[in-house]
Structures are given as C-alpha cells and as structure tokens.
JSON list of C-alpha atoms in Angstrom, two decimals:
[
{"chain": "A", "resi": 1, "resn": "MET", "atom": "CA", "xyz": [0.11, -0.02, 0.07]},
{"chain": "A", "resi": 2, "resn": "THR", "atom": "CA", "xyz": [1.18, 3.55, -0.49]},
{"chain": "A", "resi": 3, "resn": "HIS", "atom": "CA", "xyz": [1.35, 5.84, 2.57]},
{"chain": "A", "resi": 4, "resn": "LEU", "atom": "CA", "xyz": [-2.02, 7.42, 1.45]},
{"chain": "A", "resi": 5, "resn": "ASP", "atom": "CA", "xyz": [-4.00, 3.84, 1.24]},
{"chain": "A", "resi": 6, "resn": "ILE", "atom": "CA", "xyz": [-2.54, 2.72, 4.86]},
{"chain": "A", "resi": 7, "resn": "ALA", "atom": "CA", "xyz": [-4.63, 5.31, 6.81]},
{"chain": "A", "resi": 8, "resn": "GLU", "atom": "CA", "xyz": [-7.86, 4.16, 4.95]},
{"chain": "A", "resi": 9, "resn": "ASN", "atom": "CA", "xyz": [-6.99, 0.19, 5.55]},
{"chain": "A", "resi": 10, "resn": "LYS", "atom": "CA", "xyz": [-5.68, 0.04, 8.97]},
{"chain": "A", "resi": 11, "resn": "ALA", "atom": "CA", "xyz": [-8.46, -2.87, 9.65]},
{"chain": "A", "resi": 12, "resn": "PHE", "atom": "CA", "xyz": [-6.92, -4.89, 7.04]},
{"chain": "A", "resi": 13, "resn": "LEU", "atom": "CA", "xyz": [-3.44, -3.95, 7.91]},
{"chain": "A", "resi": 14, "resn": "GLU", "atom": "CA", "xyz": [-4.17, -5.28, 11.71]},
{"chain": "A", "resi": 15, "resn": "LYS", "atom": "CA", "xyz": [-6.09, -8.54, 10.24]},
{"chain": "A", "resi": 16, "resn": "SER", "atom": "CA", "xyz": [-2.94, -9.24, 8.33]},
{"chain": "A", "resi": 17, "resn": "ILE", "atom": "CA", "xyz": [-0.43, -8.80, 11.15]},
{"chain": "A", "resi": 18, "resn": "HIS", "atom": "CA", "xyz": [-2.83, -11.27, 13.21]},
{"chain": "A", "resi": 19, "resn": "HIS", "atom": "CA", "xyz": [-2.70, -13.63, 10.35]},
{"chain": "A", "resi": 20, "resn": "LEU", "atom": "CA", "xyz": [1.17, -13.56, 10.23]},
{"chain": "A", "resi": 21, "resn": "GLU", "atom": "CA", "xyz": [1.29, -13.86, 14.25]},
{"chain": "A", "resi": 22, "resn": "ALA", "atom": "CA", "xyz": [-0.94, -16.70, 14.01]},
{"chain": "A", "resi": 23, "resn": "THR", "atom": "CA", "xyz": [1.45, -18.60, 11.21]},
{"chain": "A", "resi": 24, "resn": "GLY", "atom": "CA", "xyz": [4.55, -18.09, 13.45]},
{"chain": "A", "resi": 25, "resn": "PHE", "atom": "CA", "xyz": [5.69, -15.22, 12.51]},
{"chain": "A", "resi": 26, "resn": "GLU", "atom": "CA", "xyz": [7.90, -13.28, 15.30]},
{"chain": "A", "resi": 27, "resn": "GLU", "atom": "CA", "xyz": [9.38, -9.56, 15.61]},
{"chain": "A", "resi": 28, "resn": "ILE", "atom": "CA", "xyz": [6.73, -8.03, 13.55]},
{"chain": "A", "resi": 29, "resn": "LYS", "atom": "CA", "xyz": [7.23, -4.56, 12.28]},
{"chain": "A", "resi": 30, "resn": "ALA", "atom": "CA", "xyz": [4.47, -2.60, 10.81]},
{"chain": "A", "resi": 31, "resn": "ASP", "atom": "CA", "xyz": [3.80, 1.40, 9.89]},
{"chain": "A", "resi": 32, "resn": "MET", "atom": "CA", "xyz": [0.80, 1.00, 12.76]},
{"chain": "A", "resi": 33, "resn": "ASP", "atom": "CA", "xyz": [0.33, 2.08, 16.43]},
{"chain": "A", "resi": 34, "resn": "GLY", "atom": "CA", "xyz": [1.59, -0.48, 18.66]},
{"chain": "A", "resi": 35, "resn": "TYR", "atom": "CA", "xyz": [4.40, -1.70, 16.34]},
{"chain": "A", "resi": 36, "resn": "GLU", "atom": "CA", "xyz": [7.94, -0.76, 15.73]},
{"chain": "A", "resi": 37, "resn": "THR", "atom": "CA", "xyz": [8.18, 1.43, 12.06]},
{"chain": "A", "resi": 38, "resn": "PRO", "atom": "CA", "xyz": [10.00, -0.76, 9.39]},
{"chain": "A", "resi": 39, "resn": "LYS", "atom": "CA", "xyz": [12.95, 0.55, 7.95]},
{"chain": "A", "resi": 40, "resn": "SER", "atom": "CA", "xyz": [12.54, 3.25, 5.07]},
{"chain": "A", "resi": 41, "resn": "PHE", "atom": "CA", "xyz": [14.48, 3.39, 1.91]},
{"chain": "A", "resi": 42, "resn": "LEU", "atom": "CA", "xyz": [14.95, 6.78, 0.25]},
{"chain": "A", "resi": 43, "resn": "LYS", "atom": "CA", "xyz": [14.90, 6.99, -3.64]},
{"chain": "A", "resi": 44, "resn": "LYS", "atom": "CA", "xyz": [18.13, 8.56, -5.22]},
{"chain": "A", "resi": 45, "resn": "GLY", "atom": "CA", "xyz": [17.35, 11.68, -6.83]},
{"chain": "A", "resi": 46, "resn": "SER", "atom": "CA", "xyz": [13.85, 12.36, -5.10]},
{"chain": "A", "resi": 47, "resn": "ASP", "atom": "CA", "xyz": [12.20, 12.74, -1.95]},
{"chain": "A", "resi": 48, "resn": "ILE", "atom": "CA", "xyz": [10.29, 9.35, -2.26]},
{"chain": "A", "resi": 49, "resn": "LYS", "atom": "CA", "xyz": [10.59, 6.96, 0.84]},
{"chain": "A", "resi": 50, "resn": "ILE", "atom": "CA", "xyz": [9.64, 3.35, 0.33]},
{"chain": "A", "resi": 51, "resn": "THR", "atom": "CA", "xyz": [8.66, 1.32, 3.56]},
{"chain": "A", "resi": 52, "resn": "PRO", "atom": "CA", "xyz": [7.44, -2.06, 3.86]},
{"chain": "A", "resi": 53, "resn": "ASP", "atom": "CA", "xyz": [3.81, -2.63, 5.47]},
{"chain": "A", "resi": 54, "resn": "ILE", "atom": "CA", "xyz": [4.95, -5.25, 7.41]},
{"chain": "A", "resi": 55, "resn": "VAL", "atom": "CA", "xyz": [8.52, -6.74, 7.95]},
{"chain": "A", "resi": 56, "resn": "ALA", "atom": "CA", "xyz": [8.34, -10.25, 10.28]},
{"chain": "A", "resi": 57, "resn": "LEU", "atom": "CA", "xyz": [11.11, -12.87, 11.08]},
{"chain": "A", "resi": 58, "resn": "LYS", "atom": "CA", "xyz": [10.44, -16.74, 10.73]},
{"chain": "A", "resi": 59, "resn": "ASN", "atom": "CA", "xyz": [12.99, -19.37, 11.15]},
{"chain": "A", "resi": 60, "resn": "GLY", "atom": "CA", "xyz": [15.56, -16.72, 11.07]},
{"chain": "A", "resi": 61, "resn": "MET", "atom": "CA", "xyz": [14.67, -15.61, 7.51]},
{"chain": "A", "resi": 62, "resn": "LYS", "atom": "CA", "xyz": [13.44, -12.04, 7.16]},
{"chain": "A", "resi": 63, "resn": "TYR", "atom": "CA", "xyz": [10.06, -11.46, 5.24]},
{"chain": "A", "resi": 64, "resn": "PHE", "atom": "CA", "xyz": [8.99, -8.19, 3.66]},
{"chain": "A", "resi": 65, "resn": "PHE", "atom": "CA", "xyz": [5.03, -8.33, 3.19]},
{"chain": "A", "resi": 66, "resn": "GLU", "atom": "CA", "xyz": [3.05, -5.70, 0.99]},
{"chain": "A", "resi": 67, "resn": "ILE", "atom": "CA", "xyz": [-0.39, -5.29, 1.50]},
{"chain": "A", "resi": 68, "resn": "SER", "atom": "CA", "xyz": [-2.25, -5.34, -2.06]},
{"chain": "A", "resi": 69, "resn": "LEU", "atom": "CA", "xyz": [-5.86, -3.59, -2.18]},
{"chain": "A", "resi": 70, "resn": "LYS", "atom": "CA", "xyz": [-7.09, -1.34, -5.18]},
{"chain": "A", "resi": 71, "resn": "SER", "atom": "CA", "xyz": [-5.16, 1.90, -5.47]},
{"chain": "A", "resi": 72, "resn": "GLU", "atom": "CA", "xyz": [-5.15, 5.27, -7.20]},
{"chain": "A", "resi": 73, "resn": "ASN", "atom": "CA", "xyz": [-1.88, 5.20, -7.95]},
{"chain": "A", "resi": 74, "resn": "PRO", "atom": "CA", "xyz": [-0.90, 1.98, -9.61]},
{"chain": "A", "resi": 75, "resn": "LEU", "atom": "CA", "xyz": [2.43, 2.94, -10.79]},
{"chain": "A", "resi": 76, "resn": "MET", "atom": "CA", "xyz": [3.98, 3.84, -7.42]},
{"chain": "A", "resi": 77, "resn": "LEU", "atom": "CA", "xyz": [2.73, 0.62, -6.52]},
{"chain": "A", "resi": 78, "resn": "LYS", "atom": "CA", "xyz": [4.36, -1.26, -9.03]},
{"chain": "A", "resi": 79, "resn": "SER", "atom": "CA", "xyz": [7.67, 0.51, -8.41]},
{"chain": "A", "resi": 80, "resn": "LYS", "atom": "CA", "xyz": [7.64, -0.27, -4.54]},
{"chain": "A", "resi": 81, "resn": "TRP", "atom": "CA", "xyz": [6.74, -3.83, -5.34]},
{"chain": "A", "resi": 82, "resn": "LEU", "atom": "CA", "xyz": [9.67, -4.13, -7.73]},
{"chain": "A", "resi": 83, "resn": "PHE", "atom": "CA", "xyz": [12.01, -2.42, -5.55]},
{"chain": "A", "resi": 84, "resn": "LEU", "atom": "CA", "xyz": [11.08, -4.72, -2.26]},
{"chain": "A", "resi": 85, "resn": "ASP", "atom": "CA", "xyz": [11.40, -7.91, -4.59]},
{"chain": "A", "resi": 86, "resn": "THR", "atom": "CA", "xyz": [14.81, -6.82, -5.86]},
{"chain": "A", "resi": 87, "resn": "LEU", "atom": "CA", "xyz": [16.00, -5.68, -2.67]},
{"chain": "A", "resi": 88, "resn": "SER", "atom": "CA", "xyz": [14.81, -9.01, -0.74]},
{"chain": "A", "resi": 89, "resn": "ARG", "atom": "CA", "xyz": [16.42, -11.48, -3.36]},
{"chain": "A", "resi": 90, "resn": "MET", "atom": "CA", "xyz": [19.64, -9.54, -3.22]},
{"chain": "A", "resi": 91, "resn": "ARG", "atom": "CA", "xyz": [19.77, -10.12, 0.56]},
{"chain": "A", "resi": 92, "resn": "SER", "atom": "CA", "xyz": [18.48, -13.70, 0.59]},
{"chain": "A", "resi": 93, "resn": "ASN", "atom": "CA", "xyz": [15.28, -12.21, 1.85]},
{"chain": "A", "resi": 94, "resn": "ARG", "atom": "CA", "xyz": [11.67, -13.23, 1.09]},
{"chain": "A", "resi": 95, "resn": "PHE", "atom": "CA", "xyz": [9.03, -10.95, -0.20]},
{"chain": "A", "resi": 96, "resn": "ARG", "atom": "CA", "xyz": [5.27, -11.89, -0.09]},
{"chain": "A", "resi": 97, "resn": "ILE", "atom": "CA", "xyz": [2.32, -10.14, -1.15]},
{"chain": "A", "resi": 98, "resn": "ILE", "atom": "CA", "xyz": [-1.24, -10.06, 0.90]},
{"chain": "A", "resi": 99, "resn": "THR", "atom": "CA", "xyz": [-4.68, -9.35, -0.57]},
{"chain": "A", "resi": 100, "resn": "THR", "atom": "CA", "xyz": [-8.22, -10.11, 0.07]},
{"chain": "A", "resi": 101, "resn": "LYS", "atom": "CA", "xyz": [-11.44, -10.81, -1.32]},
{"chain": "A", "resi": 102, "resn": "GLY", "atom": "CA", "xyz": [-12.35, -8.28, -4.17]},
{"chain": "A", "resi": 103, "resn": "HIS", "atom": "CA", "xyz": [-8.87, -7.29, -4.98]},
{"chain": "A", "resi": 104, "resn": "TYR", "atom": "CA", "xyz": [-7.75, -10.75, -6.36]},
{"chain": "A", "resi": 105, "resn": "LYS", "atom": "CA", "xyz": [-7.81, -9.70, -9.78]},
{"chain": "A", "resi": 106, "resn": "PHE", "atom": "CA", "xyz": [-6.16, -6.11, -9.25]},
{"chain": "A", "resi": 107, "resn": "THR", "atom": "CA", "xyz": [-3.21, -7.91, -7.47]},
{"chain": "A", "resi": 108, "resn": "ASP", "atom": "CA", "xyz": [-3.09, -10.64, -10.38]},
{"chain": "A", "resi": 109, "resn": "SER", "atom": "CA", "xyz": [-2.96, -7.91, -13.09]},
{"chain": "A", "resi": 110, "resn": "MET", "atom": "CA", "xyz": [-0.46, -5.78, -11.29]},
{"chain": "A", "resi": 111, "resn": "LEU", "atom": "CA", "xyz": [1.93, -8.98, -10.81]},
{"chain": "A", "resi": 112, "resn": "GLU", "atom": "CA", "xyz": [1.38, -9.98, -14.40]},
{"chain": "A", "resi": 113, "resn": "ASP", "atom": "CA", "xyz": [2.20, -6.36, -15.63]},
{"chain": "A", "resi": 114, "resn": "ILE", "atom": "CA", "xyz": [5.49, -6.24, -13.85]},
{"chain": "A", "resi": 115, "resn": "ASN", "atom": "CA", "xyz": [6.58, -9.96, -14.41]},
{"chain": "A", "resi": 116, "resn": "LEU", "atom": "CA", "xyz": [6.12, -11.04, -10.88]},
{"chain": "A", "resi": 117, "resn": "THR", "atom": "CA", "xyz": [3.82, -13.91, -11.86]},
{"chain": "A", "resi": 118, "resn": "ASN", "atom": "CA", "xyz": [5.97, -16.43, -9.54]},
{"chain": "A", "resi": 119, "resn": "LYS", "atom": "CA", "xyz": [4.54, -14.62, -6.73]},
{"chain": "A", "resi": 120, "resn": "GLU", "atom": "CA", "xyz": [1.63, -16.28, -5.17]},
{"chain": "A", "resi": 121, "resn": "PRO", "atom": "CA", "xyz": [-0.30, -13.77, -2.91]},
{"chain": "A", "resi": 122, "resn": "ILE", "atom": "CA", "xyz": [-1.24, -14.88, 0.61]},
{"chain": "A", "resi": 123, "resn": "ARG", "atom": "CA", "xyz": [-5.39, -14.38, 0.44]},
{"chain": "A", "resi": 124, "resn": "ILE", "atom": "CA", "xyz": [-6.82, -13.58, 3.46]}
]
C-alpha cells in the first residue's frame, strides 16, 4: 500500500498482522500504532520514501510483506513492489504479497504487468 492508502485500510493491516502472528512470524514491524516502524528506503534523486507495510522474521529468515488493495496510484505501487522484490533477492530475504476478497484480480494483473507472476499472493 502507498502511504495514503494505509490510513484508510488500517483494519485490513491489523487483520494481516494477526494472520502472520498465527502462522508463526515473530518480531513483526508495521507502520501502525503499537508496532515498531520498518526501515524506510529513500529513492535517490527524489524525496520518495519506500517503507514495506510489514516486516517479520520466521525461522531466521526476514520477510517483507506488502498489502495489495486497489489503489489510485498503481504506478507507485508497481515500483515499490519491484524495489522490494529486488532488495529481498539481493539480501536472500523473502517478499510476499497479501490480498483479500475483491482485490484478487487487481493483484494478479499488477503482478502480471511487472513480471512477478511467480509470486503467489497470500489470500486472507
């Protein structure tokens, strides 16, 4: 989600965090009250900050999670996903996308547009 979308979808972000806790993830960081904020990355040459929605650990592996909900700014979302995917592969981490009912088609078409069809979204 982009920073503007987070304010509107706090309930789904919270539901996603509870799902991750139930499936064994630890040290969860999220851009939300009550959780530590994940590390932000600054895009060179501009003032754009990229912050993963959720960062968690499981079995010693670091996972970056992105919430996929319909957005007014899909171009920014695509660049964010590509950056996080590249970063996670460089550092031997994992990148996963979380989506929900009503947003599957949007998520699949976004993944297809940026050639990340090997990513299977977590459906909550």
